[in-house]
Coordinates of C-alpha atoms in Angstrom, one line a residue:
M1 CA 79.8 54.1 23.4
P2 CA 78.4 50.5 23.5
V3 CA 80.6 49.6 26.5
A4 CA 79.2 52.3 28.7
M5 CA 75.6 51.4 27.8
S6 CA 76.3 47.8 28.5
T7 CA 77.7 48.6 31.9
Q8 CA 74.7 50.7 32.8
T9 CA 72.3 48.0 31.7
D10 CA 74.3 45.4 33.6
W11 CA 74.2 47.6 36.8
L12 CA 70.4 48.2 36.5
R13 CA 69.8 44.5 35.8
S14 CA 71.9 43.6 38.8
V15 CA 70.0 45.9 41.1
L16 CA 66.5 44.9 39.9
F17 CA 66.9 41.2 39.2
D18 CA 70.1 39.8 40.7
R19 CA 69.7 41.6 44.0
G20 CA 65.9 41.2 44.0
Y21 CA 64.9 44.8 44.4
L22 CA 62.2 44.6 41.6
G23 CA 60.2 42.3 43.8
R24 CA 60.6 44.6 46.8
I25 CA 59.6 47.8 45.0
K26 CA 55.9 48.1 45.6
G27 CA 53.3 49.7 43.3
E28 CA 54.2 52.7 41.2
A29 CA 57.6 53.2 42.9
I30 CA 59.2 51.4 40.0
K31 CA 58.3 54.3 37.7
V32 CA 59.8 56.8 40.1
Y33 CA 63.0 54.7 40.4
L34 CA 63.4 54.4 36.7
V35 CA 63.0 58.1 36.2
M36 CA 65.6 58.7 38.8
V37 CA 68.0 56.2 37.2
A38 CA 67.4 57.8 33.8
A39 CA 68.1 61.3 35.3
C40 CA 71.4 60.2 36.7
G41 CA 72.5 58.8 33.3
G42 CA 71.9 55.2 34.2
R43 CA 74.9 55.1 36.5
P44 CA 75.0 54.6 40.3
D45 CA 76.6 56.9 42.8
R46 CA 75.2 60.1 41.2
S47 CA 73.1 62.9 42.5
V48 CA 69.9 64.0 40.7
T49 CA 68.1 67.3 41.4
M50 CA 64.4 67.1 40.6
S51 CA 61.3 68.8 41.7
L52 CA 58.2 67.0 42.8
S53 CA 56.4 68.4 39.7
Q54 CA 59.1 67.1 37.4
L55 CA 58.7 63.6 38.9
M56 CA 54.9 63.9 38.6
D57 CA 55.2 64.9 34.9
R58 CA 57.7 62.2 34.0
T59 CA 55.8 59.4 35.7
A60 CA 52.2 60.6 35.2
L61 CA 51.6 59.9 38.9
S62 CA 49.8 62.0 41.5
C63 CA 51.7 64.0 44.1
P64 CA 50.8 61.7 47.0
T65 CA 51.8 58.6 44.9
V66 CA 55.2 60.2 44.0
I67 CA 55.8 61.1 47.7
Q68 CA 54.9 57.6 48.9
S69 CA 57.1 56.1 46.2
L70 CA 60.0 58.2 47.2
S71 CA 59.5 57.2 50.8
R72 CA 59.5 53.6 49.8
L73 CA 62.6 53.9 47.6
E74 CA 64.4 55.8 50.5
H75 CA 63.5 53.0 52.9
L76 CA 64.9 50.4 50.5
G77 CA 68.1 52.4 50.1
L78 CA 67.6 52.9 46.4
V79 CA 67.6 56.7 46.7
V80 CA 68.8 59.0 49.4
S81 CA 67.4 62.5 49.8
T82 CA 70.3 64.8 50.4
T83 CA 68.5 68.2 50.6
R84 CA 65.0 68.8 51.9
Q85 CA 63.2 72.1 51.9
R86 CA 59.5 72.4 51.7
G87 CA 58.4 73.7 48.3
R88 CA 61.9 73.5 46.8
V89 CA 63.7 71.2 44.4
T90 CA 65.2 68.2 46.2
T91 CA 68.5 66.6 45.4
Y92 CA 68.6 62.8 45.6
Y93 CA 71.6 60.5 45.5
V94 CA 71.2 57.3 43.6
P95 CA 73.5 54.8 45.3
D96 CA 74.6 51.3 44.2
P97 CA 72.5 49.5 46.8
P98 CA 73.8 46.4 48.7
D99 CA 72.2 43.0 48.5
P100 CA 69.0 43.2 50.5
E101 CA 68.7 41.2 53.7
S102 CA 66.3 38.3 53.5
D103 CA 64.7 39.1 56.8
S104 CA 63.2 42.4 55.6
E105 CA 60.7 40.7 53.3
S106 CA 58.0 41.4 55.9
D107 CA 58.6 45.1 55.5
P108 CA 55.3 47.0 55.8
L109 CA 56.1 49.9 53.5

């Protein structure tokens, strides 16, 4: 399946480098994003169901850091929370994000 792996790598490279999201993802959020991408099989436009504890285990990050990272990723449009229930597993959608607008560089998050 080399073609599929190449396509997945090309997509992730495009998102992080060509579209400039790597420079916009602050702090530990890159770990959370990579775990989400891995959970969706490295392909965009997929849903991923993960608990906060699963994200904490896979990233070795604290609960507040994972929550802040998810908030940042949602703000950037890299993940979209599709279900929210306190204390429950959350489903996230990992879209193929558009090219970021250049005027959002001053984004405080």
